[in-house]
CSV table of C-alpha atoms and ligand atoms in Angstrom, one decimal:
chain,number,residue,atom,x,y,z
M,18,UNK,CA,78.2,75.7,105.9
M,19,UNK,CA,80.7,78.5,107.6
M,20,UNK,CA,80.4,81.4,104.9
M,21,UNK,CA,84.1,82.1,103.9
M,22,UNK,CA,85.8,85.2,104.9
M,23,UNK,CA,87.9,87.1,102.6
M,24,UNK,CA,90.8,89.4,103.6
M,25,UNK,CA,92.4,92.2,101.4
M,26,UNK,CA,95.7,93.8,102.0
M,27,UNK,CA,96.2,97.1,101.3
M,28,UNK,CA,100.0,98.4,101.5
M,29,UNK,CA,102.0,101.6,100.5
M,30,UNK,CA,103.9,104.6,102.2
M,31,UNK,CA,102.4,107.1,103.7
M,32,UNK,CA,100.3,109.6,102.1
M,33,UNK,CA,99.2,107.2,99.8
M,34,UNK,CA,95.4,108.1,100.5
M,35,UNK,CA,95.4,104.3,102.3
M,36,UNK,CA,93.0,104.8,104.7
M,37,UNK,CA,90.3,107.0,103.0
M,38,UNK,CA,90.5,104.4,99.9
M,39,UNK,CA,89.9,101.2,101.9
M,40,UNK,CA,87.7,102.9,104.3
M,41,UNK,CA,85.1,104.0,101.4
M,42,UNK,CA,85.9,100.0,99.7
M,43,UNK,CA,85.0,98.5,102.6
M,44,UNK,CA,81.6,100.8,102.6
M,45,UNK,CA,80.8,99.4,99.0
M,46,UNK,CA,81.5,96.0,99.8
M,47,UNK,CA,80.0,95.6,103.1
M,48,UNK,CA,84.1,94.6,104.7
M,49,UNK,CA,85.5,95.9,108.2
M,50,UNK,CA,88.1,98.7,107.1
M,51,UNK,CA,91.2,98.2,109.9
M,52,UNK,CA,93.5,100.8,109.6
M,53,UNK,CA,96.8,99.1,111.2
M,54,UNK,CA,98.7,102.5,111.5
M,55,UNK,CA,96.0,103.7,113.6
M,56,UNK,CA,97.3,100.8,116.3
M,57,UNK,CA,100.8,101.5,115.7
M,58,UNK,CA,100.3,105.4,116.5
M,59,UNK,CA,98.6,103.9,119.7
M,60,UNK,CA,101.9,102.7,120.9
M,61,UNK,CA,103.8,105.8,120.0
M,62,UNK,CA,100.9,107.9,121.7
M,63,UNK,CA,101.5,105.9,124.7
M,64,UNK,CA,105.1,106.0,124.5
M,65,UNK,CA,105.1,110.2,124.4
M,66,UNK,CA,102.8,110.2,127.5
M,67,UNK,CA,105.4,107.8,129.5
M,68,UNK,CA,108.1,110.1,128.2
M,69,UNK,CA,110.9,107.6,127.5
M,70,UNK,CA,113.4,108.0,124.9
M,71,UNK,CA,112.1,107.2,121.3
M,72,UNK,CA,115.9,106.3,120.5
M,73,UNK,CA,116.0,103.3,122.9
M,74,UNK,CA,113.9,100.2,121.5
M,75,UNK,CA,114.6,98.7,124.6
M,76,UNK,CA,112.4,101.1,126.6
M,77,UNK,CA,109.8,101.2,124.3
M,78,UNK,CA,109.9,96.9,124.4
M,79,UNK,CA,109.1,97.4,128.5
M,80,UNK,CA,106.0,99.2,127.6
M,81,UNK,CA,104.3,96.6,126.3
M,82,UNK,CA,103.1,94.5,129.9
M,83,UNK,CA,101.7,97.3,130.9
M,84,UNK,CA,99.4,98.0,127.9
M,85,UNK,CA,96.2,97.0,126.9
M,86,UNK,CA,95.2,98.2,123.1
M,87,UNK,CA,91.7,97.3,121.7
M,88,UNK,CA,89.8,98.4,118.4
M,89,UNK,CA,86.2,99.2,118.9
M,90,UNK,CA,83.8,100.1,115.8
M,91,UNK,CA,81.7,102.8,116.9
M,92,UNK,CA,77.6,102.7,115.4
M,93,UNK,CA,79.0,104.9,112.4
M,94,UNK,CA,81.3,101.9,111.9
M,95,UNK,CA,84.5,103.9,112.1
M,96,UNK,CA,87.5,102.6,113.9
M,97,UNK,CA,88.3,103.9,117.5
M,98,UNK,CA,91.6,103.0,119.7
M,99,UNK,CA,91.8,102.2,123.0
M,100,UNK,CA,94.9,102.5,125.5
M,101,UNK,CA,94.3,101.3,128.9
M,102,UNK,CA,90.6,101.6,127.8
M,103,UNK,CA,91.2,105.9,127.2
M,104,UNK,CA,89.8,106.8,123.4
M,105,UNK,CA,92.9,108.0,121.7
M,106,UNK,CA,91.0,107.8,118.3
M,107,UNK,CA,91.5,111.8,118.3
M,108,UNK,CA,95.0,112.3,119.9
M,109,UNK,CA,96.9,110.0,117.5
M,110,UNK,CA,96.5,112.1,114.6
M,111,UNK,CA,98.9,114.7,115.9
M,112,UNK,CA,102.1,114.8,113.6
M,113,UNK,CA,104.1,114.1,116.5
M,114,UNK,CA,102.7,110.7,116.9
M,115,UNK,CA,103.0,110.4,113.5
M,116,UNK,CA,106.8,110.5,114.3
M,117,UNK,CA,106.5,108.5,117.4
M,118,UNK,CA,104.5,105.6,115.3
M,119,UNK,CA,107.3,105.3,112.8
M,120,UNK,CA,109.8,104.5,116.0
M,121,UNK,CA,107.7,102.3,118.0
M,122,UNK,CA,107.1,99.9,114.5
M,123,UNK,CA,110.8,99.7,113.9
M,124,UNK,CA,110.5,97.7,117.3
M,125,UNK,CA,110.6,93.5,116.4
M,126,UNK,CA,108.6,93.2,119.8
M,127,UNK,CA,105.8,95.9,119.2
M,128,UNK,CA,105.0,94.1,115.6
M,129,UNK,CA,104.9,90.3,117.3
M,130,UNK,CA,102.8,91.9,120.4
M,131,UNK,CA,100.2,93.3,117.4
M,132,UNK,CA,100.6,90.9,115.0
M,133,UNK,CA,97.9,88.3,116.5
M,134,UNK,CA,95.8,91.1,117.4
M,135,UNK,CA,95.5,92.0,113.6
M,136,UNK,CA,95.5,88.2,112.4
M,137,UNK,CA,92.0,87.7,114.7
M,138,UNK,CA,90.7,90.6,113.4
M,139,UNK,CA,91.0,89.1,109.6
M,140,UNK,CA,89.8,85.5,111.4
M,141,UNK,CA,86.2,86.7,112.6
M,142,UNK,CA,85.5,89.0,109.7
M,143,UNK,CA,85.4,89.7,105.9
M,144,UNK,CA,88.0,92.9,106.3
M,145,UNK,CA,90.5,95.5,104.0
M,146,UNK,CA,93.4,95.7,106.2
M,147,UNK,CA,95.8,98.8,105.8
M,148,UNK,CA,99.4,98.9,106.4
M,149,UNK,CA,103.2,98.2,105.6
M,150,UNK,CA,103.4,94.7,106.0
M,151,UNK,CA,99.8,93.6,105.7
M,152,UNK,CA,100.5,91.6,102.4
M,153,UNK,CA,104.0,90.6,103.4
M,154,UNK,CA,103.8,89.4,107.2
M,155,UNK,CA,100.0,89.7,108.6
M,156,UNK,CA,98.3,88.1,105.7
M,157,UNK,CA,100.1,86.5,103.4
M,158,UNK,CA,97.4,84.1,102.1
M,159,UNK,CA,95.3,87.1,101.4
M,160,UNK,CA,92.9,86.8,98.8
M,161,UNK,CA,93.4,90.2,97.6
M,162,UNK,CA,96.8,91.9,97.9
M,163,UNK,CA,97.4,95.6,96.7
M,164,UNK,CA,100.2,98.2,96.6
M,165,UNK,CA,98.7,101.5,97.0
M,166,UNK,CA,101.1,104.7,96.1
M,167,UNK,CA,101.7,107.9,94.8
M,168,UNK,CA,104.2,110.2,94.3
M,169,UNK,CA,106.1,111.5,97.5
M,170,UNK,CA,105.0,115.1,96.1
M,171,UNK,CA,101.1,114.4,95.9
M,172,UNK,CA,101.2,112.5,98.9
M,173,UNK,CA,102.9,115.5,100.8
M,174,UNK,CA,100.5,118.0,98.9
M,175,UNK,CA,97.2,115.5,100.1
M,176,UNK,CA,98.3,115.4,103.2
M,177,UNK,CA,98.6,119.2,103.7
M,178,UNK,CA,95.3,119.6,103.1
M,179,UNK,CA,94.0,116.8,105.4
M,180,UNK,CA,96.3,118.5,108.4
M,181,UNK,CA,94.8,122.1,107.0
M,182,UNK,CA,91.0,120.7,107.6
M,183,UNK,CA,92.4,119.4,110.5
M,184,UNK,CA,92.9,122.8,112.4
M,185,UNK,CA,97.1,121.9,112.5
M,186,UNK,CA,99.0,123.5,109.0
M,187,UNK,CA,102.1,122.6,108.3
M,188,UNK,CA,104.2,124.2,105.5
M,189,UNK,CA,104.3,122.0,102.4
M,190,UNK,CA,108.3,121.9,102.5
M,191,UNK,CA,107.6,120.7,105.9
M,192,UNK,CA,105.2,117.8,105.5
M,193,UNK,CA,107.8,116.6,102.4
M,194,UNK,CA,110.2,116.3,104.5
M,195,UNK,CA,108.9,114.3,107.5
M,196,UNK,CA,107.5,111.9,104.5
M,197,UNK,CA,110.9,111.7,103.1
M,198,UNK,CA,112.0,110.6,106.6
M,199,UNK,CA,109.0,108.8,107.5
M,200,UNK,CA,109.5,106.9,104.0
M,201,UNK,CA,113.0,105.7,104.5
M,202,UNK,CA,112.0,105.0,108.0
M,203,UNK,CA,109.2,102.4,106.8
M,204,UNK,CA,111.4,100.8,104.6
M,205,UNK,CA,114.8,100.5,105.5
M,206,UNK,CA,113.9,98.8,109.3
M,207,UNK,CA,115.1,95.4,109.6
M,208,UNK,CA,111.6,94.2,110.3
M,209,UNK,CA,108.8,94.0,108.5
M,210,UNK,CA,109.7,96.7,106.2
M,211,UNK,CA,107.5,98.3,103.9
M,212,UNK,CA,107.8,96.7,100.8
M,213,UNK,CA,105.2,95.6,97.8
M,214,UNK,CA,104.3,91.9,97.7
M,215,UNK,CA,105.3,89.9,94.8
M,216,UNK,CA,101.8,88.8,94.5
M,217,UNK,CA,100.4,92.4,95.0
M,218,UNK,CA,99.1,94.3,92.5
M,219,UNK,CA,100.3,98.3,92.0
M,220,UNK,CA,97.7,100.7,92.4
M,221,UNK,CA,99.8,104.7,91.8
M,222,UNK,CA,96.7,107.2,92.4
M,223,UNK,CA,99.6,110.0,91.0
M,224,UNK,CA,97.0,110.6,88.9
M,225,UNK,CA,94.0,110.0,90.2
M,226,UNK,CA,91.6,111.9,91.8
M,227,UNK,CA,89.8,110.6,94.6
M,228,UNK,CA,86.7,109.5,92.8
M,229,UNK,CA,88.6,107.5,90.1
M,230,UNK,CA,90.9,106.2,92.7
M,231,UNK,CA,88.1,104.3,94.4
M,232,UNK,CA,86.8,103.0,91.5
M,233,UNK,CA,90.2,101.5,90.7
M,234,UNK,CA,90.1,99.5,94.3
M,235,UNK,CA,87.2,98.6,94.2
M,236,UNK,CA,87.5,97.1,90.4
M,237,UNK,CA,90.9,95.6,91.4
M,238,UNK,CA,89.2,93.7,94.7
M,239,UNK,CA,86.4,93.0,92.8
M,240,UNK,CA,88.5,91.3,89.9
M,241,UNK,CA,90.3,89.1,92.9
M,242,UNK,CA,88.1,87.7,94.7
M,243,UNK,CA,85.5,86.8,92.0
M,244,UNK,CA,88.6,84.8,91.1
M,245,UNK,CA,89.1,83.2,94.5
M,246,UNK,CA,86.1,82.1,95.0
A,313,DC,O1,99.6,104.5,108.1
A,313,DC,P1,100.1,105.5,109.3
A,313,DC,O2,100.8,106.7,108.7
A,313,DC,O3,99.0,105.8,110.2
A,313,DC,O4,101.1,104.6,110.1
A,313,DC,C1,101.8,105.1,111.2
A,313,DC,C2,103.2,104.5,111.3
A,313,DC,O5,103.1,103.1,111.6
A,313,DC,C3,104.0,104.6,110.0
A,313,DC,O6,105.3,105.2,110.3
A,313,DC,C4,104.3,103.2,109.6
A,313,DC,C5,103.9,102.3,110.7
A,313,DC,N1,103.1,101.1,110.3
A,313,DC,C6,103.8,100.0,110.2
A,313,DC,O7,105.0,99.9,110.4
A,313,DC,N2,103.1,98.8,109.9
A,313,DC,C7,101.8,98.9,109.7
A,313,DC,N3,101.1,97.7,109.4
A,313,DC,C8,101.1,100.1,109.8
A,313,DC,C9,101.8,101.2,110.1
């Protein structure tokens, strides 16, 4: 018999320590991590290279023919992004793709072009999916749903570190604000915005360091899908 495949959503604004979480929950429980932003910051790094206007969703729709994005899992198992075949794993971490990202997925035809993409992923493997609308719109018979956040001040003070080991600082005043924007961004869009679940469980790591923040996931996916199956 087919072994059954389980899918966990992981949803929450940025900041929220999303990726690093699911990433070391997927190492524990033997899942493929996909980190959905990393796809969407694809399209806005392609959309700075082409140089149209950010403010004009019809531009940014007119892209899409002429792009091919893939996600490849290197030996090391880590997540790398492909545009027109180019590794952009690197490039997309820039905090003006961060920006760029936040446009492009306010775009109805960007999320339908990826929304396949990132259900086929879920179809051919046990995975913890990452993103705004993973619970909501991608996978909404997951087995496992789970609002991740934290307060808009740790988040902004997290991610100030990760852009310090990073080689780019940014002022903390700085980095609060872009996630101020970036949050009402997310969730004021007419599609897909971000938004928790009503069968999601909340996860706030406001008070959690990283160690016991794992734990939590991993107790919380645990819990689920011993129930599903
Ligand atoms: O998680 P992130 O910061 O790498 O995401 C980059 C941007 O993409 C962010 O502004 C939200 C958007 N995004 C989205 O709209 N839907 C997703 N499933 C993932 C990310």
């Amino acid at each position: 018999m087919k072994k059954q495949l389980h899918a966990v959503a992981i949803d929450g604004p940025s900041g929220a320590g999303k990726s690093t979480l699911a990433r070391a929950a997927a190492a524990r429980l033997h899942f493929l991590y996909v980190d959905t932003g990393a796809i969407y910051r694809s399209i806005g790094w392609y959309a700075l290279q082409k140089g149209i206007s950010l403010e004009r969703p019809e531009e940014i729709e007119k892209l899409l023919p002429g792009l091919k994005i893939a996600v490849s899992y290197g030996e090391d198992g880590l997540q790398h992004m492909l545009v027109n075949g180019e590794d952009v794993t690197d490039r997309i971490r820039l905090p003006e793709v961060s920006a760029a990202a936040s446009k492009v997925a306010a775009v109805g035809a960007v999320r339908s072009y990826l929304l396949e993409m990132q259900r086929q992923l879920a179809r051919e493997h046990d995975v913890i999916m990452d993103g705004r609308d993973i619970g909501t719109v991608v996978l909404p018979d997951a087995d496992c749903k789970i609002f991740l956040t934290a307060s808009a001040e740790v988040r902004a003070r997290r991610r100030c570190t990760e852009l310090e080991q990073r080689g780019t600082p940014q002022t903390y005043e700085t980095v609060l604000a872009d996630m101020r924007r970036r949050d009402e961004q997310d969730c004021s869009r007419a599609v897909a915005p971000l938004k928790q679940a009503e069968d999601a469980v909340l996860l706030d790591t406001s008070e959690l360091d990283f160690a016991h923040s794992v734990e939590a996931l991993v107790g919380l996916i645990e819990e689920n899908i011993a129930h599903e199956t």
